[in-house]
Amino acid sequence: MKSIIKTTSLVVLATVVTFTACRKKKEEVIPAVTPATAETLSQEVIVSFASTIALPQYNDMSVGAINLVNAVANLNATTTQANLVIAQQEWKNLRSTWEQSEAFLFGPVADENLDPNVDDWPVNKNDFDSVLVSTAPLNDSTVANYQTSLKGFHALEYILFDANQSKQASNITPREKQYMTAIANDLKKNCTKMYTGWAQNSGNYYHTFTTTNSVYTNKLQTLVTIVDAMASICGEVGEGKIKSVYEGQDASQEESQFSNNSFTDFRNNIIGVRNVYLGVYKANDSRGLEDIVRQYNLSLDGKIKQQMETAINSFNGFTKPFGQAIFTEATQINTTIAAINALKITLETELKPLLQANIK
């Protein structure tokens, strides 16, 4: 592999410099690949994804949802501006974890239809306001059966925030308090399901994902599932969350429009992709897809890493919230769309074929 290392030394060097803050330096001597080592490494990457990323992140979802429920309860009991700010922050904290987890929307979150139940958007404002002015019961059981656009993150966002960032706790009505309590409880229920679905002492999707079975018949299929999910969220962010709203010039279709949190959402989606590729979540750093790619193509590894950083950093170029930027920052919007799309194409046309050519 010495000749490969020499011809790609600049790429490797750039990659190490770029990722020093988020990842330990890798050994630069890449051993020869055999079918046995490829098999072992693939299994390590699969187990690492389940144990280093999926389980801890869904556990954080469960814990974060409890924190949000408690913050909403405190706000209802003592409706001060300070408690509103705390509830808003807990919403953002949980939102951050969720958006990063959208880089792997498979397993229980898809099988149990949890995604739309927590993250449907945009909010149906007319129906939402109709609920508030009606006298229909607002409790956990009734709200759980509402259409998805009337519950989840964005329904709660609608009560906790306003787009001008001037929400006053004193203006929260008793009816809104009932509603946001039920929404928060429903979020907690669904976030808990995401974790218990993977947990080894419960739904144990962990076992399904890390072994050969009727769902995942070989390691290639498992790894391709991961890559497809990464590419899918890139497509959703670039084409759905950004491009469609920009081209339609319609801020009412923005994702997190009441909290002005959309750019943070989008960035976290791509950070989630990076986490999966590197095998990193918070302080956890284990095997990732990069470890397979580096065995076969150091140049591609450097390209993927550079494209991820370019996409993430592209959000730093905006000076206004997304709902305003779609009207005033066209160049930067197009730059960001192009960066995310370039990453998506590489995942689909270079990373996935590399796996298909080398992993069984």
mmCIF file of C-alpha atoms in Angstrom:
data_model
loop_
_atom_site.group_PDB
_atom_site.id
_atom_site.type_symbol
_atom_site.label_atom_id
_atom_site.label_comp_id
_atom_site.label_asym_id
_atom_site.label_seq_id
_atom_site.Cartn_x
_atom_site.Cartn_y
_atom_site.Cartn_z
ATOM 1 C CA MET A 1 0.000 0.000 0.000
ATOM 2 C CA LYS A 2 3.054 2.325 0.123
ATOM 3 C CA SER A 3 2.467 3.626 -3.383
ATOM 4 C CA ILE A 4 -1.128 4.466 -2.554
ATOM 5 C CA ILE A 5 -0.078 6.310 0.552
ATOM 6 C CA LYS A 6 2.515 8.341 -1.352
ATOM 7 C CA THR A 7 0.106 9.409 -4.069
ATOM 8 C CA THR A 8 -2.555 10.407 -1.613
ATOM 9 C CA SER A 9 -0.412 11.926 1.128
ATOM 10 C CA LEU A 10 -1.759 15.401 0.560
ATOM 11 C CA VAL A 11 -5.335 14.184 0.810
ATOM 12 C CA VAL A 12 -4.602 12.277 4.001
ATOM 13 C CA LEU A 13 -2.790 15.250 5.509
ATOM 14 C CA ALA A 14 -5.667 17.588 4.704
ATOM 15 C CA THR A 15 -8.102 15.136 6.186
ATOM 16 C CA VAL A 16 -6.169 14.782 9.427
ATOM 17 C CA VAL A 17 -5.902 18.545 9.822
ATOM 18 C CA THR A 18 -9.586 19.059 9.114
ATOM 19 C CA PHE A 19 -10.756 16.417 11.554
ATOM 20 C CA THR A 20 -8.337 16.875 14.448
ATOM 21 C CA ALA A 21 -11.070 18.452 16.569
ATOM 22 C CA CYS A 22 -13.497 15.582 16.192
ATOM 23 C CA ARG A 23 -11.434 12.452 15.658
ATOM 24 C CA LYS A 24 -8.209 10.855 16.804
ATOM 25 C CA LYS A 25 -5.395 10.591 14.273
ATOM 26 C CA LYS A 26 -5.472 7.310 12.369
ATOM 27 C CA GLU A 27 -2.525 5.029 11.686
ATOM 28 C CA GLU A 28 -1.243 5.902 8.245
ATOM 29 C CA VAL A 29 0.065 2.439 7.392
ATOM 30 C CA ILE A 30 -2.853 0.528 5.885
ATOM 31 C CA PRO A 31 -2.405 -3.271 6.006
ATOM 32 C CA ALA A 32 -3.245 -5.438 3.024
ATOM 33 C CA VAL A 33 -6.894 -6.435 2.825
ATOM 34 C CA THR A 34 -7.919 -10.073 2.775
ATOM 35 C CA PRO A 35 -11.445 -11.495 2.682
ATOM 36 C CA ALA A 36 -11.046 -12.439 6.340
ATOM 37 C CA THR A 37 -9.948 -8.982 7.456
ATOM 38 C CA ALA A 38 -12.694 -7.356 5.384
ATOM 39 C CA GLU A 39 -15.247 -9.624 7.045
ATOM 40 C CA THR A 40 -13.942 -8.827 10.514
ATOM 41 C CA LEU A 41 -13.731 -5.095 9.883
ATOM 42 C CA SER A 42 -17.246 -4.972 8.435
ATOM 43 C CA GLN A 43 -18.640 -6.648 11.528
ATOM 44 C CA GLU A 44 -16.725 -4.244 13.767
ATOM 45 C CA VAL A 45 -18.196 -1.269 11.894
ATOM 46 C CA ILE A 46 -21.719 -2.677 12.151
ATOM 47 C CA VAL A 47 -21.428 -3.389 15.879
ATOM 48 C CA SER A 48 -19.806 0.000 16.430
ATOM 49 C CA PHE A 49 -22.688 1.757 14.707
ATOM 50 C CA ALA A 50 -25.216 -0.016 16.915
ATOM 51 C CA SER A 51 -23.313 0.398 20.193
ATOM 52 C CA THR A 52 -21.513 3.723 19.663
ATOM 53 C CA ILE A 53 -24.117 5.692 17.732
ATOM 54 C CA ALA A 54 -27.637 4.249 17.587
ATOM 55 C CA LEU A 55 -28.106 3.038 21.166
ATOM 56 C CA PRO A 56 -26.449 6.027 22.908
ATOM 57 C CA GLN A 57 -28.192 8.539 20.670
ATOM 58 C CA TYR A 58 -31.634 7.026 21.148
ATOM 59 C CA ASN A 59 -30.951 6.843 24.873
ATOM 60 C CA ASP A 60 -30.208 10.560 24.747
ATOM 61 C CA MET A 61 -33.514 11.032 22.926
ATOM 62 C CA SER A 62 -35.338 9.251 25.729
ATOM 63 C CA VAL A 63 -33.584 11.216 28.472
ATOM 64 C CA GLY A 64 -33.933 14.504 26.599
ATOM 65 C CA ALA A 65 -37.659 13.967 26.175
ATOM 66 C CA ILE A 66 -38.015 13.458 29.926
ATOM 67 C CA ASN A 67 -36.135 16.713 30.496
ATOM 68 C CA LEU A 68 -38.491 18.464 28.091
ATOM 69 C CA VAL A 69 -41.582 17.052 29.818
ATOM 70 C CA ASN A 70 -40.246 18.265 33.163
ATOM 71 C CA ALA A 71 -39.465 21.720 31.783
ATOM 72 C CA VAL A 72 -42.979 22.030 30.340
ATOM 73 C CA ALA A 73 -44.452 20.921 33.668
ATOM 74 C CA ASN A 74 -42.409 23.555 35.501
ATOM 75 C CA LEU A 75 -43.505 26.192 33.006
ATOM 76 C CA ASN A 76 -47.136 25.253 33.514
ATOM 77 C CA ALA A 77 -46.803 25.335 37.291
ATOM 78 C CA THR A 78 -44.804 28.563 37.412
ATOM 79 C CA THR A 79 -45.347 30.488 34.205
ATOM 80 C CA THR A 80 -42.361 32.816 34.251
ATOM 81 C CA GLN A 81 -40.211 34.046 31.406
ATOM 82 C CA ALA A 82 -37.244 32.219 32.921
ATOM 83 C CA ASN A 83 -39.103 28.907 32.867
ATOM 84 C CA LEU A 84 -40.192 29.547 29.288
ATOM 85 C CA VAL A 85 -36.562 30.025 28.262
ATOM 86 C CA ILE A 86 -35.655 26.748 29.983
ATOM 87 C CA ALA A 87 -38.436 24.891 28.167
ATOM 88 C CA GLN A 88 -37.348 26.422 24.863
ATOM 89 C CA GLN A 89 -33.769 25.283 25.469
ATOM 90 C CA GLU A 90 -34.849 21.746 26.328
ATOM 91 C CA TRP A 91 -36.819 21.684 23.081
ATOM 92 C CA LYS A 92 -33.689 22.748 21.185
ATOM 93 C CA ASN A 93 -31.546 20.194 23.013
ATOM 94 C CA LEU A 94 -33.857 17.337 22.103
ATOM 95 C CA ARG A 95 -34.199 18.697 18.600
ATOM 96 C CA SER A 96 -30.423 18.610 18.125
ATOM 97 C CA THR A 97 -30.224 14.951 19.104
ATOM 98 C CA TRP A 98 -33.153 14.048 16.860
ATOM 99 C CA GLU A 99 -31.825 15.859 13.804
ATOM 100 C CA GLN A 100 -28.473 14.100 14.067
ATOM 101 C CA SER A 101 -30.279 10.765 14.368
ATOM 102 C CA GLU A 102 -32.065 11.448 11.078
ATOM 103 C CA ALA A 103 -28.868 10.253 9.406
ATOM 104 C CA PHE A 104 -30.074 6.704 10.162
ATOM 105 C CA LEU A 105 -33.846 6.604 9.778
ATOM 106 C CA PHE A 106 -34.231 2.844 9.700
ATOM 107 C CA GLY A 107 -35.164 0.249 12.281
ATOM 108 C CA PRO A 108 -37.857 0.962 14.899
ATOM 109 C CA VAL A 109 -38.100 4.657 14.003
ATOM 110 C CA ALA A 110 -39.294 3.625 10.539
ATOM 111 C CA ASP A 111 -40.934 0.289 11.317
ATOM 112 C CA GLU A 112 -43.158 1.825 14.006
ATOM 113 C CA ASN A 113 -43.816 5.013 12.022
ATOM 114 C CA LEU A 114 -42.266 7.159 14.759
ATOM 115 C CA ASP A 115 -40.633 9.698 12.438
ATOM 116 C CA PRO A 116 -43.837 11.441 11.244
ATOM 117 C CA ASN A 117 -45.329 11.245 14.723
ATOM 118 C CA VAL A 118 -42.516 13.334 16.157
ATOM 119 C CA ASP A 119 -41.424 15.456 13.200
ATOM 120 C CA ASP A 120 -44.196 16.229 10.735
ATOM 121 C CA TRP A 121 -44.018 19.735 9.276
ATOM 122 C CA PRO A 122 -45.174 22.328 8.588
ATOM 123 C CA VAL A 123 -47.708 22.747 11.372
ATOM 124 C CA ASN A 124 -51.294 22.914 10.168
ATOM 125 C CA LYS A 125 -51.927 26.334 11.721
ATOM 126 C CA ASN A 126 -55.629 26.514 10.905
ATOM 127 C CA ASP A 127 -56.394 23.131 12.425
ATOM 128 C CA PHE A 128 -54.074 23.862 15.334
ATOM 129 C CA ASP A 129 -55.853 27.104 16.161
ATOM 130 C CA SER A 130 -59.197 25.334 15.804
ATOM 131 C CA VAL A 131 -58.108 22.850 18.465
ATOM 132 C CA LEU A 132 -57.161 25.681 20.785
ATOM 133 C CA VAL A 133 -60.508 27.481 20.479
ATOM 134 C CA SER A 134 -62.576 24.308 20.760
ATOM 135 C CA THR A 135 -63.728 22.672 23.984
ATOM 136 C CA ALA A 136 -62.625 19.163 22.994
ATOM 137 C CA PRO A 137 -60.599 17.367 25.679
ATOM 138 C CA LEU A 138 -56.848 17.894 25.465
ATOM 139 C CA ASN A 139 -55.059 15.035 27.155
ATOM 140 C CA ASP A 140 -52.498 12.353 26.383
ATOM 141 C CA SER A 141 -54.955 9.939 24.787
ATOM 142 C CA THR A 142 -56.730 12.476 22.582
ATOM 143 C CA VAL A 143 -53.558 14.183 21.348
ATOM 144 C CA ALA A 144 -51.889 10.827 20.635
ATOM 145 C CA ASN A 145 -54.632 10.200 18.076
ATOM 146 C CA TYR A 146 -54.328 13.590 16.364
ATOM 147 C CA GLN A 147 -53.000 13.846 12.825
ATOM 148 C CA THR A 148 -49.237 14.100 12.796
ATOM 149 C CA SER A 149 -49.177 17.802 11.878
ATOM 150 C CA LEU A 150 -50.917 18.572 15.190
ATOM 151 C CA LYS A 151 -48.368 16.940 17.488
ATOM 152 C CA GLY A 152 -44.648 16.371 17.781
ATOM 153 C CA PHE A 153 -41.762 18.815 17.757
ATOM 154 C CA HIS A 154 -43.349 21.499 15.632
ATOM 155 C CA ALA A 155 -46.709 21.590 17.372
ATOM 156 C CA LEU A 156 -44.869 22.163 20.638
ATOM 157 C CA GLU A 157 -42.614 24.682 18.918
ATOM 158 C CA TYR A 158 -45.714 26.618 17.836
ATOM 159 C CA ILE A 159 -46.674 27.152 21.481
ATOM 160 C CA LEU A 160 -43.219 27.699 22.973
ATOM 161 C CA PHE A 161 -41.836 30.128 20.383
ATOM 162 C CA ASP A 162 -42.696 32.815 17.898
ATOM 163 C CA ALA A 163 -40.652 33.742 14.853
ATOM 164 C CA ASN A 164 -39.853 37.185 16.269
ATOM 165 C CA GLN A 165 -38.254 35.595 19.327
ATOM 166 C CA SER A 166 -40.548 37.664 21.527
ATOM 167 C CA LYS A 167 -42.742 34.946 23.051
ATOM 168 C CA GLN A 168 -44.094 36.009 26.430
ATOM 169 C CA ALA A 169 -44.810 33.407 29.092
ATOM 170 C CA SER A 170 -47.654 35.551 30.368
ATOM 171 C CA ASN A 171 -49.479 35.075 27.054
ATOM 172 C CA ILE A 172 -49.602 31.273 27.280
ATOM 173 C CA THR A 173 -53.242 30.336 27.813
ATOM 174 C CA PRO A 174 -54.607 27.543 30.036
ATOM 175 C CA ARG A 175 -55.688 25.715 26.900
ATOM 176 C CA GLU A 176 -52.168 25.952 25.443
ATOM 177 C CA LYS A 177 -50.777 24.605 28.713
ATOM 178 C CA GLN A 178 -53.004 21.555 28.429
ATOM 179 C CA TYR A 179 -52.029 21.058 24.826
ATOM 180 C CA MET A 180 -48.286 21.403 25.277
ATOM 181 C CA THR A 181 -48.334 19.020 28.231
ATOM 182 C CA ALA A 182 -50.006 16.353 26.096
ATOM 183 C CA ILE A 183 -47.678 17.019 23.137
ATOM 184 C CA ALA A 184 -44.586 16.741 25.350
ATOM 185 C CA ASN A 185 -45.849 13.483 26.850
ATOM 186 C CA ASP A 186 -46.496 12.089 23.378
ATOM 187 C CA LEU A 187 -42.986 13.072 22.309
ATOM 188 C CA LYS A 188 -41.582 11.307 25.365
ATOM 189 C CA LYS A 189 -43.555 8.160 24.574
ATOM 190 C CA ASN A 190 -42.278 8.038 20.996
ATOM 191 C CA CYS A 191 -38.684 8.917 21.876
ATOM 192 C CA THR A 192 -38.710 6.158 24.472
ATOM 193 C CA LYS A 193 -39.909 3.718 21.807
ATOM 194 C CA MET A 194 -36.929 4.648 19.644
ATOM 195 C CA TYR A 195 -34.584 3.596 22.436
ATOM 196 C CA THR A 196 -36.409 0.516 23.684
ATOM 197 C CA GLY A 197 -36.756 -0.691 20.105
ATOM 198 C CA TRP A 198 -32.953 -0.936 19.875
ATOM 199 C CA ALA A 199 -32.221 -1.888 23.496
ATOM 200 C CA GLN A 200 -30.949 -5.414 24.061
ATOM 201 C CA ASN A 201 -33.268 -5.957 27.031
ATOM 202 C CA SER A 202 -36.337 -4.825 25.113
ATOM 203 C CA GLY A 203 -37.067 -4.717 21.367
ATOM 204 C CA ASN A 204 -33.463 -5.748 20.653
ATOM 205 C CA TYR A 205 -33.152 -4.355 17.142
ATOM 206 C CA TYR A 206 -29.499 -4.243 18.163
ATOM 207 C CA HIS A 207 -29.405 -8.023 17.745
ATOM 208 C CA THR A 208 -31.277 -7.864 14.444
ATOM 209 C CA PHE A 209 -28.859 -5.282 13.081
ATOM 210 C CA THR A 210 -25.622 -6.912 14.228
ATOM 211 C CA THR A 211 -26.328 -10.507 13.175
ATOM 212 C CA THR A 212 -27.138 -12.297 9.939
ATOM 213 C CA ASN A 213 -30.851 -13.018 9.693
ATOM 214 C CA SER A 214 -33.888 -12.692 7.431
ATOM 215 C CA VAL A 215 -33.777 -8.886 7.682
ATOM 216 C CA TYR A 216 -30.035 -8.484 7.068
ATOM 217 C CA THR A 217 -28.864 -11.482 5.090
ATOM 218 C CA ASN A 218 -25.231 -10.386 4.870
ATOM 219 C CA LYS A 219 -22.886 -7.646 6.011
ATOM 220 C CA LEU A 220 -23.010 -5.820 2.693
ATOM 221 C CA GLN A 221 -26.762 -5.368 3.010
ATOM 222 C CA THR A 222 -26.334 -3.982 6.520
ATOM 223 C CA LEU A 223 -23.642 -1.514 5.488
ATOM 224 C CA VAL A 224 -25.588 -0.414 2.414
ATOM 225 C CA THR A 225 -28.584 0.262 4.665
ATOM 226 C CA ILE A 226 -26.420 2.714 6.594
ATOM 227 C CA VAL A 227 -25.098 4.429 3.465
ATOM 228 C CA ASP A 228 -28.556 4.666 1.908
ATOM 229 C CA ALA A 229 -29.833 6.384 5.064
ATOM 230 C CA MET A 230 -26.947 8.862 4.997
ATOM 231 C CA ALA A 231 -27.589 9.700 1.353
ATOM 232 C CA SER A 232 -31.327 9.920 1.969
ATOM 233 C CA ILE A 233 -31.046 12.601 4.638
ATOM 234 C CA CYS A 234 -28.676 14.571 2.394
ATOM 235 C CA GLY A 235 -31.361 14.456 -0.282
ATOM 236 C CA GLU A 236 -34.083 15.465 2.140
ATOM 237 C CA VAL A 237 -32.099 18.422 3.460
ATOM 238 C CA GLY A 238 -30.834 19.703 0.135
ATOM 239 C CA GLU A 239 -33.897 19.085 -2.004
ATOM 240 C CA GLY A 240 -36.793 19.025 0.458
ATOM 241 C CA LYS A 241 -35.954 21.184 3.433
ATOM 242 C CA ILE A 242 -33.977 23.853 1.563
ATOM 243 C CA LYS A 243 -34.460 23.835 -2.210
ATOM 244 C CA SER A 244 -38.234 23.351 -2.329
ATOM 245 C CA VAL A 245 -38.830 26.144 0.181
ATOM 246 C CA TYR A 246 -36.347 28.441 -1.566
ATOM 247 C CA GLU A 247 -37.698 27.829 -5.062
ATOM 248 C CA GLY A 248 -41.269 28.191 -3.851
ATOM 249 C CA GLN A 249 -40.336 31.390 -1.991
ATOM 250 C CA ASP A 250 -42.710 30.206 0.727
ATOM 251 C CA ALA A 251 -41.502 30.601 4.306
ATOM 252 C CA SER A 252 -44.668 28.914 5.583
ATOM 253 C CA GLN A 253 -43.150 25.612 4.413
ATOM 254 C CA GLU A 254 -40.023 26.062 6.524
ATOM 255 C CA GLU A 255 -39.284 23.282 8.981
ATOM 256 C CA SER A 256 -38.538 24.999 12.322
ATOM 257 C CA GLN A 257 -40.017 28.371 11.459
ATOM 258 C CA PHE A 258 -41.297 29.498 14.869
ATOM 259 C CA SER A 259 -37.979 29.010 16.673
ATOM 260 C CA ASN A 260 -35.768 30.144 13.769
ATOM 261 C CA ASN A 261 -33.955 26.858 14.313
ATOM 262 C CA SER A 262 -33.989 25.548 10.742
ATOM 263 C CA PHE A 263 -30.356 26.172 9.862
ATOM 264 C CA THR A 264 -29.334 24.446 13.097
ATOM 265 C CA ASP A 265 -31.577 21.534 12.134
ATOM 266 C CA PHE A 266 -30.016 21.260 8.691
ATOM 267 C CA ARG A 267 -26.475 21.449 10.019
ATOM 268 C CA ASN A 268 -27.221 18.759 12.604
ATOM 269 C CA ASN A 269 -28.549 16.489 9.871
ATOM 270 C CA ILE A 270 -25.182 16.617 8.108
ATOM 271 C CA ILE A 271 -23.272 16.357 11.390
ATOM 272 C CA GLY A 272 -25.236 13.154 11.895
ATOM 273 C CA VAL A 273 -23.960 11.896 8.541
ATOM 274 C CA ARG A 274 -20.422 12.729 9.600
ATOM 275 C CA ASN A 275 -20.877 10.947 12.931
ATOM 276 C CA VAL A 276 -21.990 7.777 11.173
ATOM 277 C CA TYR A 277 -19.134 7.859 8.671
ATOM 278 C CA LEU A 278 -16.515 8.373 11.382
ATOM 279 C CA GLY A 279 -18.072 6.087 13.993
ATOM 280 C CA VAL A 280 -18.222 8.984 16.446
ATOM 281 C CA TYR A 281 -20.893 10.190 18.859
ATOM 282 C CA LYS A 282 -19.945 12.702 21.555
ATOM 283 C CA ALA A 283 -16.929 11.228 23.384
ATOM 284 C CA ASN A 284 -17.456 7.807 21.834
ATOM 285 C CA ASP A 285 -15.047 7.054 18.992
ATOM 286 C CA SER A 286 -15.039 3.597 17.461
ATOM 287 C CA ARG A 287 -15.052 1.915 14.072
ATOM 288 C CA GLY A 288 -16.833 3.732 11.259
ATOM 289 C CA LEU A 289 -17.336 3.425 7.536
ATOM 290 C CA GLU A 290 -14.155 5.434 7.118
ATOM 291 C CA ASP A 291 -12.187 2.449 8.403
ATOM 292 C CA ILE A 292 -13.449 0.333 5.516
ATOM 293 C CA VAL A 293 -12.961 3.047 2.916
ATOM 294 C CA ARG A 294 -9.394 3.686 4.051
ATOM 295 C CA GLN A 295 -8.551 0.046 3.382
ATOM 296 C CA TYR A 296 -9.370 0.446 -0.296
ATOM 297 C CA ASN A 297 -9.308 4.106 -1.316
ATOM 298 C CA LEU A 298 -7.626 6.792 0.760
ATOM 299 C CA SER A 299 -8.459 9.417 -1.829
ATOM 300 C CA LEU A 300 -12.186 8.686 -1.540
ATOM 301 C CA ASP A 301 -11.955 8.838 2.240
ATOM 302 C CA GLY A 302 -10.419 12.296 2.004
ATOM 303 C CA LYS A 303 -13.025 13.394 -0.536
ATOM 304 C CA ILE A 304 -15.951 12.324 1.627
ATOM 305 C CA LYS A 305 -14.512 14.025 4.681
ATOM 306 C CA GLN A 306 -13.854 17.240 2.795
ATOM 307 C CA GLN A 307 -17.364 17.251 1.325
ATOM 308 C CA MET A 308 -18.901 16.717 4.747
ATOM 309 C CA GLU A 309 -16.954 19.636 6.180
ATOM 310 C CA THR A 310 -17.821 21.838 3.206
ATOM 311 C CA ALA A 311 -21.521 21.094 3.610
ATOM 312 C CA ILE A 312 -21.490 21.677 7.371
ATOM 313 C CA ASN A 313 -19.454 24.863 7.130
ATOM 314 C CA SER A 314 -21.612 26.255 4.321
ATOM 315 C CA PHE A 315 -24.227 27.192 6.913
ATOM 316 C CA ASN A 316 -21.769 29.644 8.459
ATOM 317 C CA GLY A 317 -22.213 31.899 5.437
ATOM 318 C CA PHE A 318 -25.776 32.918 6.273
ATOM 319 C CA THR A 319 -26.526 36.174 8.052
ATOM 320 C CA LYS A 320 -30.282 35.713 8.522
ATOM 321 C CA PRO A 321 -32.634 32.916 9.595
ATOM 322 C CA PHE A 322 -33.683 30.516 6.861
ATOM 323 C CA GLY A 323 -37.171 32.013 6.524
ATOM 324 C CA GLN A 324 -35.578 35.327 5.559
ATOM 325 C CA ALA A 325 -32.532 33.966 3.739
ATOM 326 C CA ILE A 326 -34.695 32.339 1.057
ATOM 327 C CA PHE A 327 -35.568 35.862 -0.105
ATOM 328 C CA THR A 328 -32.249 37.652 0.375
ATOM 329 C CA GLU A 329 -29.333 35.182 0.252
ATOM 330 C CA ALA A 330 -29.826 33.245 -2.967
ATOM 331 C CA THR A 331 -26.122 32.742 -3.662
ATOM 332 C CA GLN A 332 -25.458 31.186 -0.285
ATOM 333 C CA ILE A 333 -28.608 29.063 -0.518
ATOM 334 C CA ASN A 334 -27.413 27.640 -3.831
ATOM 335 C CA THR A 335 -23.905 27.107 -2.456
ATOM 336 C CA THR A 336 -25.290 25.069 0.428
ATOM 337 C CA ILE A 337 -27.609 23.035 -1.793
ATOM 338 C CA ALA A 338 -24.705 22.250 -4.124
ATOM 339 C CA ALA A 339 -22.435 21.205 -1.247
ATOM 340 C CA ILE A 340 -25.010 18.834 0.220
ATOM 341 C CA ASN A 341 -25.872 17.407 -3.184
ATOM 342 C CA ALA A 342 -22.200 16.775 -3.961
ATOM 343 C CA LEU A 343 -21.898 14.758 -0.755
ATOM 344 C CA LYS A 344 -25.048 12.805 -1.577
ATOM 345 C CA ILE A 345 -23.757 11.924 -5.039
ATOM 346 C CA THR A 346 -20.431 10.719 -3.653
ATOM 347 C CA LEU A 347 -22.151 8.523 -1.086
ATOM 348 C CA GLU A 348 -24.367 7.000 -3.761
ATOM 349 C CA THR A 349 -21.956 6.691 -6.680
ATOM 350 C CA GLU A 350 -18.604 6.088 -4.970
ATOM 351 C CA LEU A 351 -18.989 4.905 -1.377
ATOM 352 C CA LYS A 352 -21.827 2.474 -2.028
ATOM 353 C CA PRO A 353 -20.151 0.895 -5.093
ATOM 354 C CA LEU A 354 -16.903 0.525 -3.119
ATOM 355 C CA LEU A 355 -18.758 -1.505 -0.510
ATOM 356 C CA GLN A 356 -20.549 -3.542 -3.156
ATOM 357 C CA ALA A 357 -17.253 -4.373 -4.846
ATOM 358 C CA ASN A 358 -15.386 -5.417 -1.714
ATOM 359 C CA ILE A 359 -17.774 -6.563 1.025
ATOM 360 C CA LYS A 360 -19.829 -9.737 1.007
#
